[in-house]
PDB file of C-alpha atoms in Angstrom:
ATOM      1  CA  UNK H1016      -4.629  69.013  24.703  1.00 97.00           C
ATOM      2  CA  UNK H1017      -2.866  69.934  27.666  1.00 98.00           C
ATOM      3  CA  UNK H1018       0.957  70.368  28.949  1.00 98.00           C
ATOM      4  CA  UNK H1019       1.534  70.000  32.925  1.00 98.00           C
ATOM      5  CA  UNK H1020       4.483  71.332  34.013  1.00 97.00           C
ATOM      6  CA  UNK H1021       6.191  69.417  37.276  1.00 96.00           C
ATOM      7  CA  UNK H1022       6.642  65.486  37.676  1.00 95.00           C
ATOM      8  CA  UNK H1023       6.082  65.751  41.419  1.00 95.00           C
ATOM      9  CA  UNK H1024       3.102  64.012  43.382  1.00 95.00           C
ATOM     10  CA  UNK H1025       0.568  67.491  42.049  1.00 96.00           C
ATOM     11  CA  UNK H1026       2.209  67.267  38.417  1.00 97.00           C
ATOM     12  CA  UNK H1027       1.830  63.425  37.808  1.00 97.00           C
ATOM     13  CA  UNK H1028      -1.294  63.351  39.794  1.00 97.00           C
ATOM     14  CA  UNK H1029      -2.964  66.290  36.925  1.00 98.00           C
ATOM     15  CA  UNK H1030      -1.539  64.620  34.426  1.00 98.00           C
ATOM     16  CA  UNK H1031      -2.985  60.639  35.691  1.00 98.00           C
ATOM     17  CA  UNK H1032      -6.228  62.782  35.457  1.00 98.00           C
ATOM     18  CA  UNK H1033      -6.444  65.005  32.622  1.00 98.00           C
ATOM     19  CA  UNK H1034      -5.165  61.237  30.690  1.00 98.00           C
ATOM     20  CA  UNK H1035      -7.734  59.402  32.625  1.00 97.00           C
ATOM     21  CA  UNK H1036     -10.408  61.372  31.060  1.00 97.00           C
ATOM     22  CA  UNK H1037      -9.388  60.945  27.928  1.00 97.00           C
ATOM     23  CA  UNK H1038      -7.368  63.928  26.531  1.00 98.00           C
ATOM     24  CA  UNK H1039      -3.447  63.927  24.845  1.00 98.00           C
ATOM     25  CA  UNK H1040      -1.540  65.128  27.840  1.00 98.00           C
ATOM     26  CA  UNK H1041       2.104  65.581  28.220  1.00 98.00           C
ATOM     27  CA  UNK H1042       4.461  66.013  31.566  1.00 98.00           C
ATOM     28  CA  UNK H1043       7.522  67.918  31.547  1.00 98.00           C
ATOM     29  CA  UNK H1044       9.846  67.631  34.432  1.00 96.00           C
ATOM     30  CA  UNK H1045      12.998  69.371  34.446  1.00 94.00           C
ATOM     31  CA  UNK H1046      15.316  66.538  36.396  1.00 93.00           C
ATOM     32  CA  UNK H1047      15.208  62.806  35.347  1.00 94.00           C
ATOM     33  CA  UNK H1048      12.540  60.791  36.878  1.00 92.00           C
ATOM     34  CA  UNK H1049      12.971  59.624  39.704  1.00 88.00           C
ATOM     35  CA  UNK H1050      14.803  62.350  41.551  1.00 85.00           C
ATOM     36  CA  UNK H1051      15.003  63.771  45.130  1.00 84.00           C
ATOM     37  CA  UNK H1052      15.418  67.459  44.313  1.00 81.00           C
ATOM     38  CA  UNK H1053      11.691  68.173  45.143  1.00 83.00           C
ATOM     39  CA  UNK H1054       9.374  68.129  47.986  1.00 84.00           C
ATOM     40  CA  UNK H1055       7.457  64.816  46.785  1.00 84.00           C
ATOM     41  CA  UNK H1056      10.223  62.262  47.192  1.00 83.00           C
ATOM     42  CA  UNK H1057      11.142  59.934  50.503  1.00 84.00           C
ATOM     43  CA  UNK H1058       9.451  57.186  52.074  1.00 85.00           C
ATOM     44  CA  UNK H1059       6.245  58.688  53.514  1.00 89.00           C
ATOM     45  CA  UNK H1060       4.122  61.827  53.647  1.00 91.00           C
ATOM     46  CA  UNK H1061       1.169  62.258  56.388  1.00 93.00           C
ATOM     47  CA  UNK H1062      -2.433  61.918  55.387  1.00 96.00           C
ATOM     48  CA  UNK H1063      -5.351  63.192  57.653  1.00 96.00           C
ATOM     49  CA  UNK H1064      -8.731  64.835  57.433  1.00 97.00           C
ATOM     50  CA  UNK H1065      -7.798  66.784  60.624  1.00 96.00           C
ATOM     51  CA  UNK H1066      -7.594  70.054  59.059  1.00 96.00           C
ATOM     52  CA  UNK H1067      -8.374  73.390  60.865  1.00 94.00           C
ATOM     53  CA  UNK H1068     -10.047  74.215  57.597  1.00 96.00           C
ATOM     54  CA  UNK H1069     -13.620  72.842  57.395  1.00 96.00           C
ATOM     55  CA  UNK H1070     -13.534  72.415  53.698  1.00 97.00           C
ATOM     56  CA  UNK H1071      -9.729  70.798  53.400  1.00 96.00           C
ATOM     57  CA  UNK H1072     -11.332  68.307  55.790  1.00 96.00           C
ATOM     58  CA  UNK H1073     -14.107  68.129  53.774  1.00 95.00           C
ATOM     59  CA  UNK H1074     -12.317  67.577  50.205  1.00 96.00           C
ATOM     60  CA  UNK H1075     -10.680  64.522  51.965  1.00 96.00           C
ATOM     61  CA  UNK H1076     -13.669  62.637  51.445  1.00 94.00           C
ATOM     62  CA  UNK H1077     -12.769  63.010  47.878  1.00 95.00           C
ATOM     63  CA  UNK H1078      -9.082  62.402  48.469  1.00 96.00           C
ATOM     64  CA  UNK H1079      -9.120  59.031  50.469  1.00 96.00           C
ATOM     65  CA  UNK H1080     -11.887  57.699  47.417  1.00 96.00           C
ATOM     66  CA  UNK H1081      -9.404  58.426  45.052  1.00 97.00           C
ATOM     67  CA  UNK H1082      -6.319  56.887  46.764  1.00 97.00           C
ATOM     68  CA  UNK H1083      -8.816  53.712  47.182  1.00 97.00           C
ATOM     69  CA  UNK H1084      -9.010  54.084  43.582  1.00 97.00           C
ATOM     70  CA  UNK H1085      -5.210  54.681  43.056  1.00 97.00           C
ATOM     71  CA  UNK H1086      -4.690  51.095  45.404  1.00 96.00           C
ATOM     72  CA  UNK H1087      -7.227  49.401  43.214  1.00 97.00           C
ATOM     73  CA  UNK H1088      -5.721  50.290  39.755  1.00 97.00           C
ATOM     74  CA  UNK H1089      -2.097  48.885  40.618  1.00 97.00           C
ATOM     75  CA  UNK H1090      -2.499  46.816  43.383  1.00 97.00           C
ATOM     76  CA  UNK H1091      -0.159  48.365  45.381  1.00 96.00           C
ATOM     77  CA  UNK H1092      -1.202  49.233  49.342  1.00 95.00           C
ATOM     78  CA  UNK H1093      -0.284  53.290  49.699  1.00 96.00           C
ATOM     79  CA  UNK H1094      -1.681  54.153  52.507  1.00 95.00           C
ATOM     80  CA  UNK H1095      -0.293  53.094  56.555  1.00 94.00           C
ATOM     81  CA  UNK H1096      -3.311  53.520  58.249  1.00 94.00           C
ATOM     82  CA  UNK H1097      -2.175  54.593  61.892  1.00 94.00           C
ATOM     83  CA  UNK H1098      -4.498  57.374  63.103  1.00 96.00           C
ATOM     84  CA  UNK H1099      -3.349  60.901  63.807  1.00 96.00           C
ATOM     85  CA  UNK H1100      -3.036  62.573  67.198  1.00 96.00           C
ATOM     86  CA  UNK H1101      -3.050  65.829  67.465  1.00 95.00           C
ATOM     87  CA  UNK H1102      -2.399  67.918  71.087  1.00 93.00           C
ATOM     88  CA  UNK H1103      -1.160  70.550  72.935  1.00 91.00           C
ATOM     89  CA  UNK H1104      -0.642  71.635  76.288  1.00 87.00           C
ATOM     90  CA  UNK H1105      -2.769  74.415  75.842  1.00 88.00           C
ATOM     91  CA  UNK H1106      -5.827  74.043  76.410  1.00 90.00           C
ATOM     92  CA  UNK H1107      -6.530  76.863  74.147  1.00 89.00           C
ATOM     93  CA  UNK H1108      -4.170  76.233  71.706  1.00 90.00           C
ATOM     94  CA  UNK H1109      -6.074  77.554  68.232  1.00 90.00           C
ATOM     95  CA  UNK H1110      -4.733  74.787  65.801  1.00 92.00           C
ATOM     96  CA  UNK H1111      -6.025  72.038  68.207  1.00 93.00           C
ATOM     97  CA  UNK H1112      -9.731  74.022  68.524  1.00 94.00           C
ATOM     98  CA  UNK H1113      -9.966  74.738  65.010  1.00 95.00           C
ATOM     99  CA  UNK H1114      -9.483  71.118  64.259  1.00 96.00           C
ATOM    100  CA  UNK H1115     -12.310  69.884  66.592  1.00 97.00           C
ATOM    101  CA  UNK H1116     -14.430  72.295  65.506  1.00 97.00           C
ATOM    102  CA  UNK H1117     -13.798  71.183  61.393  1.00 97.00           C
ATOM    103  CA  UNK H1118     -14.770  67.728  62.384  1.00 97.00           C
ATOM    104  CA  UNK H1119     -17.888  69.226  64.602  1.00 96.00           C
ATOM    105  CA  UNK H1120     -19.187  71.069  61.005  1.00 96.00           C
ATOM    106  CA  UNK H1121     -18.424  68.040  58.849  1.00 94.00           C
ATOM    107  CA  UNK H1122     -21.304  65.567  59.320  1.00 89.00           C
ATOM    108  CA  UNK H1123     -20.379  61.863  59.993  1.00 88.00           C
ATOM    109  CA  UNK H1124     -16.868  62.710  60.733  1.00 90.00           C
ATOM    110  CA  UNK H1125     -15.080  60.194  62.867  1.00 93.00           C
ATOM    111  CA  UNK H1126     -12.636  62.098  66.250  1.00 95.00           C
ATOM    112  CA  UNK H1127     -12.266  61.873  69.754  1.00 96.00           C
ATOM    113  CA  UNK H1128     -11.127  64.516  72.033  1.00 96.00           C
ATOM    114  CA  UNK H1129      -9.383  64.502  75.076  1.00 94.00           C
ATOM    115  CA  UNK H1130      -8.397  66.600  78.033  1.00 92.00           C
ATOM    116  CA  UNK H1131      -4.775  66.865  79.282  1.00 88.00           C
ATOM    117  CA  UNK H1132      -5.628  64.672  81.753  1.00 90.00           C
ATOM    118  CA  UNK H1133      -7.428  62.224  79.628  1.00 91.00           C
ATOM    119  CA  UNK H1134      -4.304  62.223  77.491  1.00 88.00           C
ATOM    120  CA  UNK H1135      -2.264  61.386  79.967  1.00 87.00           C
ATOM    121  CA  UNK H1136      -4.296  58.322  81.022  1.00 89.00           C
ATOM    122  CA  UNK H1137      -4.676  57.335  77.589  1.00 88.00           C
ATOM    123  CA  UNK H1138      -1.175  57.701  76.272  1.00 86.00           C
ATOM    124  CA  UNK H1139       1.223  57.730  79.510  1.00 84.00           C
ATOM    125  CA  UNK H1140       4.020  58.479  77.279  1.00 83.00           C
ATOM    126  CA  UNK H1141       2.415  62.359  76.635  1.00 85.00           C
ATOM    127  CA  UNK H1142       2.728  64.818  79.947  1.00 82.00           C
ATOM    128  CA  UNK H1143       0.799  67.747  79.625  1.00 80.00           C
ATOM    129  CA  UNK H1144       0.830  68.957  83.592  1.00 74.00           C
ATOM    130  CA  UNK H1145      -3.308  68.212  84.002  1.00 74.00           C
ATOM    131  CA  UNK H1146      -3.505  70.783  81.272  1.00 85.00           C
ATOM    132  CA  UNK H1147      -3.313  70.325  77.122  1.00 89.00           C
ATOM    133  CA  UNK H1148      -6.046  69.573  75.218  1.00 93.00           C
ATOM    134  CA  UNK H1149      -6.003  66.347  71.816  1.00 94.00           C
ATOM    135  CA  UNK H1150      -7.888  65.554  68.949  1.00 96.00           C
ATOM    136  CA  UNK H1151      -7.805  61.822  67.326  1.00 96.00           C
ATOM    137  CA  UNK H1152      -8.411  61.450  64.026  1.00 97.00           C
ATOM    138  CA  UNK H1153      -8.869  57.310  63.330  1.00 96.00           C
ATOM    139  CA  UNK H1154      -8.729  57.847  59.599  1.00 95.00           C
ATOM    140  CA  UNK H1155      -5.084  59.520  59.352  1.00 96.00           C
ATOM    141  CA  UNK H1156      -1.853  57.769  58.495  1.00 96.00           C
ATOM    142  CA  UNK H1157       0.913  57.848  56.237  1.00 95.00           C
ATOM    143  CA  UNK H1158       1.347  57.789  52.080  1.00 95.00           C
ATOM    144  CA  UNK H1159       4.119  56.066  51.190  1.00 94.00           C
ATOM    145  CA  UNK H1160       5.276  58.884  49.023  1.00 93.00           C
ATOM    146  CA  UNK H1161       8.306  56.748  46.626  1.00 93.00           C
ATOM    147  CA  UNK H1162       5.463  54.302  46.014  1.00 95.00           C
ATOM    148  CA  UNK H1163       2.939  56.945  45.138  1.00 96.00           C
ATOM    149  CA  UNK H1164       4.948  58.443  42.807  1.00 96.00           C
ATOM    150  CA  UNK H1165       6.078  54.925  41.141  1.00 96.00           C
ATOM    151  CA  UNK H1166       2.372  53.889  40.745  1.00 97.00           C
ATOM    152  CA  UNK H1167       0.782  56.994  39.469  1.00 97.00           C
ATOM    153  CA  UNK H1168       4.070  57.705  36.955  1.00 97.00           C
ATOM    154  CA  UNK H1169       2.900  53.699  35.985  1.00 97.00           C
ATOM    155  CA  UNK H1170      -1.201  54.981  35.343  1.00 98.00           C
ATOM    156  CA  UNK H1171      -0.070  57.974  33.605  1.00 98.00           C
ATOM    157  CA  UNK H1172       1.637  56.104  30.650  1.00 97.00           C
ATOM    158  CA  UNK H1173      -1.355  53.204  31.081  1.00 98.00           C
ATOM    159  CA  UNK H1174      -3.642  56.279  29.961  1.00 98.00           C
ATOM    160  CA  UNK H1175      -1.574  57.237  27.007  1.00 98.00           C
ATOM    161  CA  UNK H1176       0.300  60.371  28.939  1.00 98.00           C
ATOM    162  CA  UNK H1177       3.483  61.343  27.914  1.00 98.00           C
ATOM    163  CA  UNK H1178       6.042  62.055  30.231  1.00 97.00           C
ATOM    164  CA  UNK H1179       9.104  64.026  28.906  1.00 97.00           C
ATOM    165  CA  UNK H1180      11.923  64.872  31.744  1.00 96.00           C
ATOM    166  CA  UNK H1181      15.182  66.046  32.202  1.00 96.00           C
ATOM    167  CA  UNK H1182      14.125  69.098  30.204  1.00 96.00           C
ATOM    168  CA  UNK H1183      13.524  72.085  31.727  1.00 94.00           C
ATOM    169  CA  UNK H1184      10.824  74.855  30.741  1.00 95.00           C
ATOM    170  CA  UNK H1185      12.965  77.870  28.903  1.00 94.00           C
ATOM    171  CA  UNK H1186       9.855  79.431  28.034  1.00 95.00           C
ATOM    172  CA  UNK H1187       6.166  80.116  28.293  1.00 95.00           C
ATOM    173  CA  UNK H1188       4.088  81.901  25.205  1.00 94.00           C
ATOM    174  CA  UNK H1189       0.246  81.985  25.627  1.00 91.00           C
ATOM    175  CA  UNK H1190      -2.499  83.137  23.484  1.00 90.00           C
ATOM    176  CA  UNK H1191      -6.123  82.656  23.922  1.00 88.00           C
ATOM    177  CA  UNK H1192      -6.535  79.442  22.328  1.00 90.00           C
ATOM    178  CA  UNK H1193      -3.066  77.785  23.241  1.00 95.00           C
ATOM    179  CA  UNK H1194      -0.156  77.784  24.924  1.00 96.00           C
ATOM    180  CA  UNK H1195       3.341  77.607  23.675  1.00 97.00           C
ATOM    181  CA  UNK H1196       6.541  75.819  26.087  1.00 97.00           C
ATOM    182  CA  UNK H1197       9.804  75.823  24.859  1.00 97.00           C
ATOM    183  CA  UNK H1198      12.111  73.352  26.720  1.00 97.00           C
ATOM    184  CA  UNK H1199      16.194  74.086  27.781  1.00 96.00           C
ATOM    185  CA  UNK H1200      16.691  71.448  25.046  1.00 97.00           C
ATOM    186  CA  UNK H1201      15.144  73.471  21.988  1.00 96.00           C
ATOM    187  CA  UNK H1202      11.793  71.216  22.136  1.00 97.00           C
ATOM    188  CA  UNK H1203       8.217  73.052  21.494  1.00 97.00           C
ATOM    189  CA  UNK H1204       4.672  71.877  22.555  1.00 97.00           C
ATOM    190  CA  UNK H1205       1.660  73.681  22.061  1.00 97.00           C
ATOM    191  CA  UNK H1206      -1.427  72.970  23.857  1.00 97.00           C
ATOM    192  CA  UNK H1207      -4.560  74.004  24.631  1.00 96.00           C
ATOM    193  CA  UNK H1208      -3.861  74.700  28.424  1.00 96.00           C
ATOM    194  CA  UNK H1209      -0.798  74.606  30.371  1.00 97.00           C
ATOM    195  CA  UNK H1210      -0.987  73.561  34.146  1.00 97.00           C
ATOM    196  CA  UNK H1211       2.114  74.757  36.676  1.00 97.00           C
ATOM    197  CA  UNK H1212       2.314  71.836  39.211  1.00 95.00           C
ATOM    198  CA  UNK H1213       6.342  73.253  40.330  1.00 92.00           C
ATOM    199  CA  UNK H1214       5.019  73.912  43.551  1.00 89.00           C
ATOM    200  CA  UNK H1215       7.475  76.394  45.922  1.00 88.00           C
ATOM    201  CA  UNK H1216       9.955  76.282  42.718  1.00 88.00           C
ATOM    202  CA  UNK H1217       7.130  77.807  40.326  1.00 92.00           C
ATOM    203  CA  UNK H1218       8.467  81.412  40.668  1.00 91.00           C
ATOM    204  CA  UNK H1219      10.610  81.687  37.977  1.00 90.00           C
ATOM    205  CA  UNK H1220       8.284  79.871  35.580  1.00 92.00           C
ATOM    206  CA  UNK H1221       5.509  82.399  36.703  1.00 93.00           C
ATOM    207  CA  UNK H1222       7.803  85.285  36.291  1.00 92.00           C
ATOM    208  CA  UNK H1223       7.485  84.159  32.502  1.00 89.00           C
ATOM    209  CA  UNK H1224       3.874  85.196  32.335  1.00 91.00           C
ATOM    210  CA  UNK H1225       4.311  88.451  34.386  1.00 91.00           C
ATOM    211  CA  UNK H1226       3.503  87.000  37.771  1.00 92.00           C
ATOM    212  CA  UNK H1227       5.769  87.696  41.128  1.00 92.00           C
ATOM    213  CA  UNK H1228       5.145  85.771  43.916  1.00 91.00           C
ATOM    214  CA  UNK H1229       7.330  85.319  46.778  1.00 90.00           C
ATOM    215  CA  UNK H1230       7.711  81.741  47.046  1.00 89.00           C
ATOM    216  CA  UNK H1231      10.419  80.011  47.794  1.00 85.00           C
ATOM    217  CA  UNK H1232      11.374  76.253  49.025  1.00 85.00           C
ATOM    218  CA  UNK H1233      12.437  75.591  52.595  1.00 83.00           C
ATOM    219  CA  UNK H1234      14.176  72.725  54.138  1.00 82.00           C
ATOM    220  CA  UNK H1235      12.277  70.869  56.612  1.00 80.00           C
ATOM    221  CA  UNK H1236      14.101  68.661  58.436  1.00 82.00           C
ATOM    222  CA  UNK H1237      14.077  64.923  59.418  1.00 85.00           C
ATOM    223  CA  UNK H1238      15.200  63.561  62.654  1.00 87.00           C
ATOM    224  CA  UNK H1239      15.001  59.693  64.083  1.00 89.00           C
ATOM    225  CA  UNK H1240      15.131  58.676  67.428  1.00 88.00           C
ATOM    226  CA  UNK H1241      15.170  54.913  68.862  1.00 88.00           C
ATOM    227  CA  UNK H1242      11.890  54.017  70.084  1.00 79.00           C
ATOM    228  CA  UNK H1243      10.358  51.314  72.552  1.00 75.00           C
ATOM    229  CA  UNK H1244       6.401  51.462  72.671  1.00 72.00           C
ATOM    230  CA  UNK H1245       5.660  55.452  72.429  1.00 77.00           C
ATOM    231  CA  UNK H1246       2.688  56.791  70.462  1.00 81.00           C
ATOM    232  CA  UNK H1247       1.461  54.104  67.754  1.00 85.00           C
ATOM    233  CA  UNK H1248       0.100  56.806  65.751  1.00 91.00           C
ATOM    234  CA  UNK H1249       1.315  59.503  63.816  1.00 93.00           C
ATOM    235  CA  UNK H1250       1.324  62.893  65.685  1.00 93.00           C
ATOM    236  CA  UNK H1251       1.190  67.079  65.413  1.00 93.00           C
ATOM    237  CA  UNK H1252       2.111  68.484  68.509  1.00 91.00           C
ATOM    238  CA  UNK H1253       1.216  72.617  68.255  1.00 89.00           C
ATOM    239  CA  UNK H1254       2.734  74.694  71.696  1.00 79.00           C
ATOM    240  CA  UNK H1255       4.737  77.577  72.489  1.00 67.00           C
ATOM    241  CA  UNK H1256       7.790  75.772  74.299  1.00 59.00           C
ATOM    242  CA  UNK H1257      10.066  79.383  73.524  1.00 49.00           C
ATOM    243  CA  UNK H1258       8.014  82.818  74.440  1.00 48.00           C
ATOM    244  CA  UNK H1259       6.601  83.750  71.014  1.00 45.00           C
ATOM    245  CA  UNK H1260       7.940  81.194  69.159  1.00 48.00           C
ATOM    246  CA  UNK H1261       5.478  78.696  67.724  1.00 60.00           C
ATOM    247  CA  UNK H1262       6.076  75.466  67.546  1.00 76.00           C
ATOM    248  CA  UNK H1263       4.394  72.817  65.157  1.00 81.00           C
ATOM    249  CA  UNK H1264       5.926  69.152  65.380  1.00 87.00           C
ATOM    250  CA  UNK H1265       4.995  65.782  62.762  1.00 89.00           C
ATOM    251  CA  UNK H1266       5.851  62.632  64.143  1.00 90.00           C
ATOM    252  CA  UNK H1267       5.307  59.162  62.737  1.00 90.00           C
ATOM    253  CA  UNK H1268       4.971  56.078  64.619  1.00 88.00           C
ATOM    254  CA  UNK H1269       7.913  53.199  63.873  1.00 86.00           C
ATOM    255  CA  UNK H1270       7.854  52.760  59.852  1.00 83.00           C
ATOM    256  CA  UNK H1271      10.790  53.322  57.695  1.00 80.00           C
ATOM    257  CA  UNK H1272      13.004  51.634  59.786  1.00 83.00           C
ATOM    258  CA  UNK H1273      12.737  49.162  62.764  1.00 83.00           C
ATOM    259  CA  UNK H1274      12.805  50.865  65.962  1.00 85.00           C
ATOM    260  CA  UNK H1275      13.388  54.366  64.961  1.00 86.00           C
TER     261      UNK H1275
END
């Protein structure tokens, strides 16, 4: 019935659901499973409903249910719950408003915001000057992405998907009734839909179907410092330390290893 192509956390994720409800569903990933030459892999990912976007917020709802659901399938704990904090030391700082003011149009949403000053008292570690303004969000924390991807990879197969990597997609030929992939190793599966779950490496897999678009991965990187009793919570710190340079910081709280 359907072909997803990508064996990250979006591809196996379609595919656990597409199998879940029943229909003949196959994965192709072009590396051998598990791999870390993606954007999915590593111990842990942030999770959060404090989104600037109202709606992103919003779909959480739907999100945290269906980790819960995830959890209660395999029996494996995937979430760190930790809470997020998010602040700046601008009190005007447009991330930080645009965040309160999600929760403030999502009924029954859970936050507390503080002033610079209130951040200060409450976490002595932060110095904002007097100024800054935060935003807590109780229900964020941390997916421990290598898990994830173990468990749902396990429910996938449990619902009868097929998951075929270390073959890359050579080809794409659609129709209105099906879809046609040809794999790098001479392999053919035809489907009634084909979903693209390659994320920033989609582009040349588009470019089969006569779409351009300008993506392209970027590196993001990691960095661990020793730590004695700072912020217990994950963090986003959004300023403008360098004249028109934006800044936009994650930080998690001690986790992958001890005191870092």
């Amino acid at each position: 019935d359907h072909i997803v192509i990508g064996g990250g956390i979006n591809g196996l994720c379609t595919a656990y659901q597409l199998a879940r409800r029943g229909t003949r569903t196959i994965l192709i990933e072009k590396f051998p499973l598990p791999h870390s030459r993606g954007s999915s892999h590593g111990q842990s990912r942030g999770i959060r409903r404090a989104y600037p976007d109202p709606f992103l917020c919003s779909l959480m709802e739907q999100a945290y249910a269906e980790w819960d659901l995830i959890t209660q399938l395999t029996g494996v704990k995937l979430i760190k719950e930790t809470g997020l904090l998010c602040f700046s030391d601008d009190p005007k700082n447009k991330f930080i408003n645009q965040i309160i003011s999600s929760f403030e149009k999502n009924e029954g949403s859970t936050n507390s915001v503080y002033s610079g000053k209130e951040m200060e008292e409450k976490f002595p570690f932060i110095r904002l000057g007097g100024e800054g303004l935060g935003c807590f969000d109780p229900t964020g924390g941390v997916v421990m992405a290598d898990k994830a991807l173990k468990s749902i990879q396990e429910l996938c197969k449990r619902f009868g998907a097929v998951i075929h990597d270390g073959d890359g997609v050579e080809d794409i030929i659609h129709s209105t009734y099906k879809v046609q992939v040809k794999t790098t190793s001479g392999k053919r599966f035809i489907a009634k839909s084909c979903v693209i779950c390659a994320g920033p490496w989609s582009g040349p897999i588009l470019e089969k179907l006569g779409y351009k678009i300008p993506l392209k991965p970027i590196k993001i990187p990691v960095y661990y410092w020793k730590s004695d009793n700072f912020i217990p919570h994950t963090w986003i710190y959004e300023g403008d330390l360098n004249p028109g340079y934006g800044v936009h910081f994650w930080g998690l709280p001690t986790l992958e290893y001890p005191g870092l």
